[in-house]
Tab-separated table of C-alpha atoms and ligand atoms in Angstrom:
chain	number	residue	atom	x	y	z
A	1	MET	CA	26.927	4.050	28.986
A	2	ALA	CA	23.664	2.760	30.289
A	3	ALA	CA	19.999	2.241	29.622
A	4	ILE	CA	17.529	4.613	31.302
A	5	GLU	CA	14.228	3.168	32.458
A	6	MET	CA	11.454	5.510	33.552
A	7	LYS	CA	8.671	3.564	35.203
A	8	ASN	CA	5.336	5.249	35.938
A	9	ILE	CA	7.035	8.538	36.734
A	10	VAL	CA	4.869	11.183	38.390
A	11	LYS	CA	5.796	14.729	39.379
A	12	GLN	CA	3.241	16.516	41.468
A	13	TYR	CA	3.930	20.005	42.737
A	14	GLY	CA	2.794	21.309	46.121
A	15	ASP	CA	-0.419	22.696	44.635
A	16	GLY	CA	-1.386	19.182	43.474
A	17	PHE	CA	-0.623	19.919	39.818
A	18	ALA	CA	0.819	16.887	38.021
A	19	ALA	CA	3.454	18.261	35.658
A	20	VAL	CA	4.380	14.690	34.697
A	21	ASN	CA	1.673	12.073	34.963
A	22	ASP	CA	2.509	8.361	34.882
A	23	VAL	CA	5.134	8.428	32.149
A	24	SER	CA	7.046	5.229	31.299
A	25	ILE	CA	9.878	5.257	28.777
A	26	ASP	CA	12.696	2.731	28.311
A	27	VAL	CA	15.724	4.290	26.669
A	28	ALA	CA	17.979	1.496	25.409
A	29	ASP	CA	21.751	1.629	25.857
A	30	GLY	CA	23.076	3.885	23.084
A	31	GLU	CA	19.637	5.015	21.986
A	32	PHE	CA	18.712	8.627	21.152
A	33	VAL	CA	15.266	9.512	22.531
A	34	ILE	CA	13.568	12.878	22.104
A	35	LEU	CA	11.030	14.378	24.508
A	36	VAL	CA	8.859	16.794	22.537
A	37	GLY	CA	5.651	18.714	23.155
A	38	PRO	CA	4.247	22.213	23.500
A	39	SER	CA	5.326	24.614	26.222
A	40	GLY	CA	4.402	23.383	29.704
A	41	CYS	CA	3.898	19.726	28.698
A	42	GLY	CA	6.405	18.574	31.330
A	43	LYS	CA	9.386	17.632	29.160
A	44	SER	CA	11.981	19.692	31.092
A	45	THR	CA	10.597	18.434	34.398
A	46	LEU	CA	11.035	14.845	33.196
A	47	LEU	CA	14.613	15.522	32.090
A	48	ARG	CA	15.386	17.184	35.407
A	49	MET	CA	14.075	14.101	37.206
A	50	ILE	CA	16.465	11.893	35.205
A	51	VAL	CA	19.392	14.127	36.208
A	52	GLY	CA	18.228	14.413	39.796
A	53	LEU	CA	17.529	18.149	39.865
A	54	GLU	CA	13.860	17.492	40.637
A	55	ASP	CA	12.409	15.046	43.187
A	56	ILE	CA	10.271	12.211	41.849
A	57	THR	CA	6.808	12.075	43.465
A	58	SER	CA	6.270	8.427	42.529
A	59	GLY	CA	7.605	5.838	40.090
A	60	ASP	CA	11.080	4.440	39.532
A	61	MET	CA	14.007	6.010	37.723
A	62	ILE	CA	16.479	3.270	36.831
A	63	ILE	CA	19.833	4.073	35.248
A	64	GLY	CA	22.190	1.250	34.288
A	65	GLY	CA	20.040	-1.177	36.244
A	66	GLU	CA	20.214	0.878	39.441
A	67	ARG	CA	17.290	2.742	41.022
A	68	VAL	CA	18.504	6.320	41.358
A	69	ASN	CA	15.450	8.081	42.885
A	70	ASP	CA	17.396	8.843	46.045
A	71	ILE	CA	20.849	9.256	44.521
A	72	ALA	CA	22.316	12.768	44.345
A	73	PRO	CA	22.771	14.308	40.865
A	74	ARG	CA	26.581	14.263	41.028
A	75	ASP	CA	26.567	10.522	41.762
A	76	ARG	CA	24.344	9.637	38.803
A	77	ASP	CA	27.199	9.997	36.286
A	78	LEU	CA	25.119	11.860	33.731
A	79	ALA	CA	26.223	14.733	31.542
A	80	MET	CA	23.747	17.542	30.995
A	81	VAL	CA	24.294	19.895	28.049
A	82	PHE	CA	22.359	23.117	28.503
A	83	GLN	CA	21.130	25.728	26.054
A	84	ASN	CA	24.096	28.042	26.729
A	85	TYR	CA	26.615	25.144	27.066
A	86	ALA	CA	27.725	26.614	30.443
A	87	LEU	CA	31.374	26.969	29.342
A	88	TYR	CA	33.822	28.948	31.444
A	89	PRO	CA	34.743	31.973	29.322
A	90	HIS	CA	38.091	32.607	31.045
A	91	LEU	CA	39.310	29.015	30.573
A	92	THR	CA	40.782	27.578	27.375
A	93	VAL	CA	39.070	24.780	25.497
A	94	TYR	CA	41.584	22.381	27.055
A	95	GLU	CA	40.789	23.553	30.585
A	96	ASN	CA	37.053	23.567	29.946
A	97	ILE	CA	37.196	19.925	28.888
A	98	ALA	CA	39.533	19.043	31.765
A	99	PHE	CA	37.339	20.814	34.322
A	100	PRO	CA	35.171	17.877	35.483
A	101	LEU	CA	38.285	15.710	35.837
A	102	ARG	CA	40.054	18.292	37.998
A	103	LEU	CA	36.876	18.616	40.051
A	104	ALA	CA	36.803	14.853	40.649
A	105	LYS	CA	40.326	15.165	42.151
A	106	ASN	CA	41.239	11.534	41.499
A	107	PHE	CA	43.044	11.857	38.164
A	108	SER	CA	46.766	12.453	37.686
A	109	GLU	CA	47.933	15.217	35.347
A	110	SER	CA	48.950	12.659	32.707
A	111	GLU	CA	45.576	10.877	32.917
A	112	ILE	CA	43.804	14.203	32.489
A	113	ASP	CA	45.977	15.053	29.503
A	114	GLU	CA	45.303	11.723	27.837
A	115	LYS	CA	41.541	11.947	28.329
A	116	VAL	CA	41.343	15.548	27.096
A	117	ARG	CA	43.408	14.735	24.002
A	118	THR	CA	41.370	11.640	23.184
A	119	ALA	CA	38.108	13.584	23.532
A	120	SER	CA	39.357	16.536	21.510
A	121	ALA	CA	40.554	14.217	18.733
A	122	THR	CA	37.136	12.560	18.607
A	123	LEU	CA	35.443	15.943	18.477
A	124	GLU	CA	37.974	17.453	16.066
A	125	LEU	CA	38.888	20.151	18.532
A	126	ASP	CA	42.661	19.511	18.601
A	127	GLU	CA	43.475	22.742	16.788
A	128	HIS	CA	41.434	24.827	19.190
A	129	LEU	CA	42.645	23.588	22.570
A	130	ASP	CA	44.376	26.870	23.447
A	131	ARG	CA	41.486	29.105	22.467
A	132	LYS	CA	38.839	30.588	24.749
A	133	PRO	CA	35.107	29.870	24.165
A	134	GLY	CA	34.542	33.479	23.076
A	135	ASN	CA	36.675	32.836	19.988
A	136	LEU	CA	34.818	29.719	18.884
A	137	SER	CA	31.856	29.230	16.596
A	138	GLY	CA	28.554	28.023	18.043
A	139	GLY	CA	29.234	24.554	16.676
A	140	GLN	CA	32.698	24.397	18.228
A	141	ARG	CA	31.307	25.542	21.576
A	142	GLN	CA	28.729	22.789	21.417
A	143	ARG	CA	31.521	20.275	20.819
A	144	VAL	CA	33.474	21.576	23.823
A	145	ALA	CA	30.379	21.102	25.974
A	146	MET	CA	30.081	17.556	24.664
A	147	GLY	CA	33.811	17.015	25.214
A	148	ARG	CA	33.348	17.856	28.849
A	149	ALA	CA	30.680	15.199	28.994
A	150	ILE	CA	32.773	12.591	27.164
A	151	VAL	CA	35.875	12.850	29.384
A	152	ARG	CA	33.791	11.972	32.394
A	153	ASP	CA	32.678	8.708	30.778
A	154	ALA	CA	29.139	9.753	31.582
A	155	LYS	CA	26.465	7.079	31.402
A	156	ALA	CA	24.244	9.296	29.259
A	157	PHE	CA	23.942	12.693	27.611
A	158	LEU	CA	20.953	14.834	28.501
A	159	PHE	CA	20.171	17.867	26.369
A	160	ASP	CA	17.676	20.587	27.303
A	161	GLU	CA	16.788	22.609	24.188
A	162	PRO	CA	20.474	23.093	23.300
A	163	LEU	CA	19.782	24.811	19.984
A	164	SER	CA	16.909	27.121	20.795
A	165	ASN	CA	19.096	30.242	21.017
A	166	LEU	CA	20.634	29.776	17.576
A	167	ASP	CA	19.501	31.128	14.226
A	168	ALA	CA	17.852	28.740	11.785
A	169	LYS	CA	20.961	28.056	9.684
A	170	LEU	CA	23.235	27.309	12.623
A	171	ARG	CA	20.518	25.213	14.203
A	172	GLY	CA	20.452	23.049	11.085
A	173	GLN	CA	24.236	22.605	11.146
A	174	MET	CA	24.284	21.811	14.851
A	175	ARG	CA	21.512	19.313	14.467
A	176	THR	CA	23.581	17.350	11.976
A	177	GLU	CA	26.623	17.630	14.211
A	178	ILE	CA	24.858	16.338	17.319
A	179	SER	CA	23.365	13.497	15.319
A	180	ARG	CA	26.738	12.489	13.839
A	181	LEU	CA	28.508	12.641	17.212
A	182	GLN	CA	25.839	10.732	19.040
A	183	ARG	CA	25.980	7.945	16.475
A	184	ARG	CA	29.755	7.839	16.525
A	185	LEU	CA	29.999	7.789	20.306
A	186	GLY	CA	26.949	5.572	20.766
A	187	ILE	CA	26.058	7.352	24.013
A	188	THR	CA	22.572	6.975	25.435
A	189	THR	CA	20.917	10.350	24.899
A	190	VAL	CA	17.718	12.060	26.007
A	191	TYR	CA	17.017	15.353	24.282
A	192	VAL	CA	14.268	17.861	25.084
A	193	THR	CA	12.863	20.148	22.425
A	194	HIS	CA	9.624	21.844	21.440
A	195	ASP	CA	10.754	21.847	17.801
A	196	GLN	CA	9.207	19.012	15.847
A	197	THR	CA	11.871	19.225	13.108
A	198	GLU	CA	14.573	18.498	15.692
A	199	ALA	CA	12.446	15.719	17.109
A	200	MET	CA	11.911	14.097	13.727
A	201	THR	CA	15.481	14.402	12.466
A	202	LEU	CA	17.498	13.551	15.577
A	203	GLY	CA	15.809	10.780	17.471
A	204	ASP	CA	15.753	7.012	17.148
A	205	ARG	CA	12.421	7.369	18.942
A	206	VAL	CA	10.318	10.336	19.956
A	207	ALA	CA	8.062	10.670	23.005
A	208	VAL	CA	5.271	13.190	22.396
A	209	LEU	CA	4.013	14.752	25.626
A	210	ARG	CA	0.916	16.834	26.303
A	211	ARG	CA	-0.069	18.173	29.711
A	212	GLY	CA	2.214	15.768	31.548
A	213	VAL	CA	0.928	12.697	29.709
A	214	MET	CA	2.826	10.740	27.080
A	215	GLU	CA	0.644	10.572	24.005
A	216	GLN	CA	2.882	8.359	21.849
A	217	LEU	CA	6.380	6.897	21.875
A	218	ALA	CA	7.552	5.751	18.464
A	219	THR	CA	10.083	6.172	15.681
A	220	PRO	CA	9.745	9.451	13.735
A	221	ARG	CA	8.352	7.579	10.738
A	222	GLU	CA	5.783	5.752	12.830
A	223	LEU	CA	4.667	9.023	14.457
A	224	TYR	CA	4.283	10.640	11.068
A	225	GLU	CA	2.550	7.764	9.335
A	226	ASN	CA	0.536	6.328	12.194
A	227	PRO	CA	-0.205	9.041	14.795
A	228	VAL	CA	-2.386	7.541	17.510
A	229	ASN	CA	-4.584	10.574	17.969
A	230	LEU	CA	-5.539	14.036	16.728
A	231	PHE	CA	-2.976	15.732	18.943
A	232	VAL	CA	0.027	13.799	17.632
A	233	ALA	CA	-1.314	14.035	14.080
A	234	GLY	CA	-1.609	17.819	14.367
A	235	PHE	CA	1.681	18.320	16.205
A	236	ILE	CA	3.941	16.304	13.916
A	237	GLY	CA	4.287	17.563	10.343
A	238	SER	CA	4.662	20.945	8.708
A	239	PRO	CA	2.430	22.243	7.232
A	240	PRO	CA	0.180	20.318	9.584
A	241	MET	CA	-2.252	17.570	8.647
A	242	ASN	CA	-5.590	18.826	7.299
A	243	PHE	CA	-8.643	17.929	9.374
A	244	LEU	CA	-12.090	17.666	7.787
A	245	PRO	CA	-15.490	16.372	8.872
A	246	ALA	CA	-16.233	12.942	7.409
A	247	THR	CA	-18.820	10.173	7.408
A	248	VAL	CA	-18.156	6.612	6.283
A	249	GLU	CA	-20.554	4.444	4.305
A	250	GLY	CA	-19.197	1.106	3.128
A	251	ASP	CA	-15.709	1.918	1.899
A	252	MET	CA	-16.667	5.441	0.801
A	253	VAL	CA	-15.899	8.508	2.875
A	254	GLU	CA	-18.059	11.586	2.469
A	255	LEU	CA	-15.934	14.742	2.739
A	256	PRO	CA	-17.075	18.367	2.297
A	257	PHE	CA	-15.801	18.361	-1.294
A	258	GLY	CA	-16.973	14.924	-2.387
A	259	ARG	CA	-16.814	11.166	-1.850
A	260	VAL	CA	-13.571	9.195	-1.843
A	261	LYS	CA	-12.843	5.474	-1.607
A	262	ILE	CA	-10.597	4.188	1.167
A	263	PRO	CA	-9.133	0.718	1.764
A	264	ALA	CA	-11.796	-1.661	3.063
A	265	GLU	CA	-9.871	-2.526	6.239
A	266	LYS	CA	-9.710	1.166	7.223
A	267	ALA	CA	-13.386	1.675	6.446
A	268	ALA	CA	-14.262	-1.363	8.559
A	269	ARG	CA	-12.623	0.192	11.635
A	270	ALA	CA	-14.707	3.341	11.236
A	271	LYS	CA	-17.987	1.559	10.526
A	272	GLY	CA	-21.178	2.779	12.229
A	273	ARG	CA	-19.472	5.683	13.987
A	274	GLY	CA	-21.376	8.654	12.586
A	275	LEU	CA	-19.498	11.902	12.155
A	276	LEU	CA	-15.704	11.560	12.214
A	277	ILE	CA	-12.696	13.783	11.584
A	278	ALA	CA	-10.652	12.868	8.518
A	279	GLY	CA	-6.940	13.719	8.524
A	280	ILE	CA	-5.071	14.123	5.247
A	281	ARG	CA	-1.480	15.347	4.984
A	282	PRO	CA	-0.750	18.159	2.488
A	283	GLU	CA	1.462	15.903	0.336
A	284	HIS	CA	-1.348	13.425	-0.187
A	285	PHE	CA	-3.043	15.863	-2.527
A	286	GLU	CA	-1.804	16.633	-6.026
A	287	ASP	CA	-2.720	18.766	-8.993
A	288	ALA	CA	-4.299	16.119	-11.238
A	289	SER	CA	-3.075	17.921	-14.366
A	290	VAL	CA	0.574	17.015	-13.631
A	291	MET	CA	-0.131	13.341	-12.909
A	292	ASP	CA	-0.467	10.434	-15.294
A	293	ARG	CA	-4.102	9.875	-16.179
A	294	ALA	CA	-4.165	6.197	-15.213
A	295	THR	CA	-3.228	7.024	-11.594
A	296	VAL	CA	-5.789	9.819	-11.503
A	297	ALA	CA	-8.483	7.524	-12.893
A	298	GLU	CA	-7.837	4.927	-10.173
A	299	GLY	CA	-8.059	7.468	-7.356
A	300	SER	CA	-10.384	10.286	-6.376
A	301	THR	CA	-10.407	13.854	-7.591
A	302	PHE	CA	-12.473	16.939	-6.897
A	303	ARG	CA	-12.674	20.548	-7.985
A	304	ALA	CA	-10.971	22.981	-5.617
A	305	HIS	CA	-10.876	26.756	-5.560
A	306	VAL	CA	-7.292	27.879	-4.901
A	307	ASP	CA	-7.037	31.045	-2.821
A	308	VAL	CA	-3.279	31.568	-2.419
A	309	THR	CA	-0.176	29.699	-3.597
A	310	GLU	CA	3.362	29.677	-2.225
A	311	TRP	CA	6.085	28.497	-4.583
A	312	LEU	CA	9.128	27.046	-2.793
A	313	GLY	CA	11.183	25.833	-5.721
A	314	ASP	CA	10.964	22.088	-5.251
A	315	GLN	CA	7.287	22.163	-4.343
A	316	GLN	CA	4.480	24.584	-3.719
A	317	TYR	CA	1.671	24.995	-1.267
A	318	ALA	CA	-1.840	25.906	-2.305
A	319	TYR	CA	-4.386	27.185	0.206
A	320	ILE	CA	-7.996	26.245	-0.312
A	321	PRO	CA	-10.519	28.016	1.924
A	322	PHE	CA	-12.654	25.714	3.963
A	323	GLU	CA	-14.856	25.942	7.038
A	324	ALA	CA	-15.638	23.014	9.344
A	325	PRO	CA	-19.311	22.594	10.290
A	326	PRO	CA	-20.300	23.210	13.921
A	327	GLU	CA	-20.505	19.456	14.728
A	328	VAL	CA	-16.713	19.079	14.692
A	329	GLN	CA	-15.747	22.605	15.659
A	330	ALA	CA	-15.587	21.922	19.394
A	331	GLN	CA	-12.989	19.174	19.004
A	332	LEU	CA	-10.976	21.189	16.508
A	333	THR	CA	-11.088	24.285	18.706
A	334	GLN	CA	-9.702	22.247	21.600
A	335	LEU	CA	-6.995	20.860	19.335
A	336	GLU	CA	-6.064	24.364	18.227
A	337	ARG	CA	-5.687	25.322	21.864
A	338	ASP	CA	-3.470	22.294	22.481
A	339	LEU	CA	-1.376	23.209	19.466
A	340	ASP	CA	-0.825	26.731	20.800
A	341	GLY	CA	-3.441	28.412	18.674
A	342	GLU	CA	-2.359	27.069	15.309
A	343	SER	CA	-5.291	27.404	12.939
A	344	ILE	CA	-6.270	24.043	11.526
A	345	ARG	CA	-9.782	24.418	10.220
A	346	THR	CA	-10.068	27.514	8.104
A	347	GLN	CA	-8.284	26.204	5.049
A	348	LEU	CA	-6.991	23.124	3.355
A	349	VAL	CA	-3.231	23.238	2.735
A	350	VAL	CA	-2.029	21.088	-0.123
A	351	SER	CA	1.529	20.474	-1.283
A	352	LEU	CA	1.800	20.284	-5.067
A	353	ASP	CA	4.505	19.351	-7.536
A	354	SER	CA	6.567	22.371	-8.606
A	355	ALA	CA	5.572	21.659	-12.215
A	356	SER	CA	1.985	22.499	-11.354
A	357	ARG	CA	0.840	25.903	-12.642
A	358	VAL	CA	-1.891	26.668	-10.187
A	359	PRO	CA	-3.594	29.982	-10.857
A	360	GLU	CA	-4.573	31.847	-7.690
A	361	GLY	CA	-8.302	32.505	-7.503
A	362	GLU	CA	-9.181	29.711	-9.922
A	363	GLU	CA	-10.386	26.144	-9.729
A	364	ILE	CA	-8.211	23.090	-10.301
A	365	GLU	CA	-8.797	19.365	-10.355
A	366	LEU	CA	-7.260	18.099	-7.139
A	367	TYR	CA	-6.289	14.456	-6.632
A	368	VAL	CA	-6.419	12.971	-3.144
A	369	ASN	CA	-4.537	9.835	-2.146
A	370	ALA	CA	-7.351	8.509	-0.009
A	371	ALA	CA	-5.437	5.377	1.022
A	372	LYS	CA	-3.328	7.599	3.265
A	373	MET	CA	-6.330	9.152	5.001
A	374	HIS	CA	-6.711	8.867	8.774
A	375	LEU	CA	-10.068	8.853	10.558
A	376	PHE	CA	-10.342	10.165	14.112
A	377	ASP	CA	-13.073	9.784	16.708
A	378	PRO	CA	-14.236	13.388	17.329
A	379	SER	CA	-14.943	12.834	21.025
A	380	THR	CA	-11.787	10.978	22.110
A	381	GLY	CA	-9.455	12.151	19.342
A	382	ASP	CA	-8.286	8.525	18.839
A	383	ASN	CA	-7.092	7.499	15.410
A	384	LEU	CA	-9.421	4.703	14.323
A	385	THR	CA	-7.332	3.770	11.306
A	386	VAL	CA	-4.070	2.781	13.000
A	387	THR	CA	-3.406	-0.571	14.538
A	388	SER	CA	-0.093	0.270	16.201
A	389	PRO	CA	-0.035	0.464	19.989
A	390	ARG	CA	0.652	3.784	21.719
A	391	GLU	CA	4.032	2.545	22.718
A	392	GLU	CA	6.481	0.506	20.714
A	393	THR	CA	8.315	-1.914	22.898
A	394	SER	CA	11.397	-2.385	20.782
A	395	ALA	CA	13.808	0.519	20.568
A	396	HIS	CA	14.914	-0.339	17.096
A	397	SER	CA	11.850	-1.994	15.673
A	398	SER	CA	11.338	-1.359	11.996
A	399	SER	CA	8.834	1.315	11.158
A	400	THR	CA	6.617	0.391	8.287
A	401	SER	CA	3.639	2.061	6.803
A	402	SER	CA	0.504	0.042	7.197
A	403	SER	CA	-1.602	2.432	5.262
A	404	SER	CA	-0.799	1.871	1.644
A	405	SER	CA	-3.107	-0.942	0.674
A	406	GLY	CA	-6.105	-0.429	-1.541
A	407	ALA	CA	-6.220	2.833	-3.406
A	408	SER	CA	-3.522	4.058	-5.735
A	409	VAL	CA	-0.521	6.007	-4.508
A	410	ALA	CA	0.129	9.392	-6.036
A	411	ARG	CA	3.889	9.569	-5.406
B	1	ATP	P1	8.817	24.752	28.210
B	1	ATP	O1	9.048	24.235	26.826
B	1	ATP	O2	7.995	25.989	28.240
B	1	ATP	O3	10.071	24.816	29.034
B	1	ATP	P2	8.131	22.224	29.468
B	1	ATP	O4	7.357	21.262	28.660
B	1	ATP	O5	9.572	21.982	29.608
B	1	ATP	O6	7.846	23.686	28.924
B	1	ATP	P3	8.043	22.139	32.322
B	1	ATP	O7	9.045	23.215	32.554
B	1	ATP	O8	8.471	20.750	32.530
B	1	ATP	O9	7.417	22.269	30.873
B	1	ATP	O10	6.757	22.445	33.219
B	1	ATP	C1	5.639	21.575	33.246
B	1	ATP	C2	4.519	22.198	34.018
B	1	ATP	O11	4.845	22.259	35.405
B	1	ATP	C3	4.201	23.626	33.592
B	1	ATP	O12	2.807	23.764	33.501
B	1	ATP	C4	4.776	24.466	34.717
B	1	ATP	O13	4.019	25.637	34.890
B	1	ATP	C5	4.614	23.545	35.916
B	1	ATP	N1	5.611	23.819	36.964
B	1	ATP	C6	6.960	23.890	36.839
B	1	ATP	N2	7.553	24.139	38.018
B	1	ATP	C7	6.549	24.257	38.932
B	1	ATP	C8	6.500	24.491	40.360
B	1	ATP	N3	7.617	24.685	41.076
B	1	ATP	N4	5.286	24.522	40.942
B	1	ATP	C9	4.155	24.301	40.252
B	1	ATP	N5	4.130	24.057	38.917
B	1	ATP	C10	5.308	24.031	38.270
């Protein structure tokens, strides 16, 4: 096992296009880091540079303290697990796991047997050693692929969208399985996905990439609670954060539906900036009629016309039509493009308690937990209300919310 240090990594293709542009990430020994971002952001290219399948234009790739830029893939001691697991269908589970050892040619038959049996015990594959991959479940196949990586004592696991071919249910199961195994084995892992649920649930830390640039590297909680800019705020979270035009006066924020009070320290950071974009997550709204009156009285409420509701059992979403004024449309249109066309400005999406009886087509009193509001600069997209740096230096630093002072908290 080993730490992976990426220092100012650049990948420029022949046409001058920088698929990866000055990315630095330190993956600690035993850490699980996710590379996430929309299609074409450069995440697979970065992974391929770690493995050695892609040349590095500039920067240093350091694995276990050794610079590996010019070291061939097979000598880097890394185990790549692909989408299709690349198992040999005609070989048994035993032989699939033994394969890299036989290839290395320096292990005796008894050494091979011991390593395969240790790996299969760890992965709970003992009962299946004589079966062929075709007779295994998706989860078992995934474990065989990981077994092949374990027997080699690889320095790190690298995953490239391993679950993207699976249906939603199996994907959920596999996610848990990968997470459990990684923790048990404590193997340094870098995992590429475009799925933000995988990113949020699997990683110790997540690197969000856009157009070859790393936008933020942080724990899932930090990304969710303190996104550094509009892109990260819009990319992480489902349904996505709501974006609204806003102006700040004192500690009051003027929104299209009314004025709300925010913590003074947040307001101070947005002072004198003119038109801003406010970001409020769906769960920071609530139907005031299901809340205790004291909490409602301390916070801000407004009347909202509910267009459509979706009841999900434990919660429900209500859609409230809304149109951003032209002043902020340009920035939001660009963001929509970055987020692959996801519409973010035609309606407010709010997540309400399942006890709420929201009638479609009628008005309700909607509470907003303004303390949780973010304010973004419309020209740069920067989040003015977070203090955290773009990059956390410590792999296992605690992730705390810095945004709960001041106004009352709904839930
Ligand atoms: P996806 O999720 O779609 O696989 P990705 O984030 O993994 O996307 P990469 O495959 O790393 O993206 O590609 C990053 C960018 O580099 C893309 O814009 C791609 O078109 C470009 N690219 C990849 N290979 C080449 C090449 N040989 N020459 C020029 N550009 C390339």
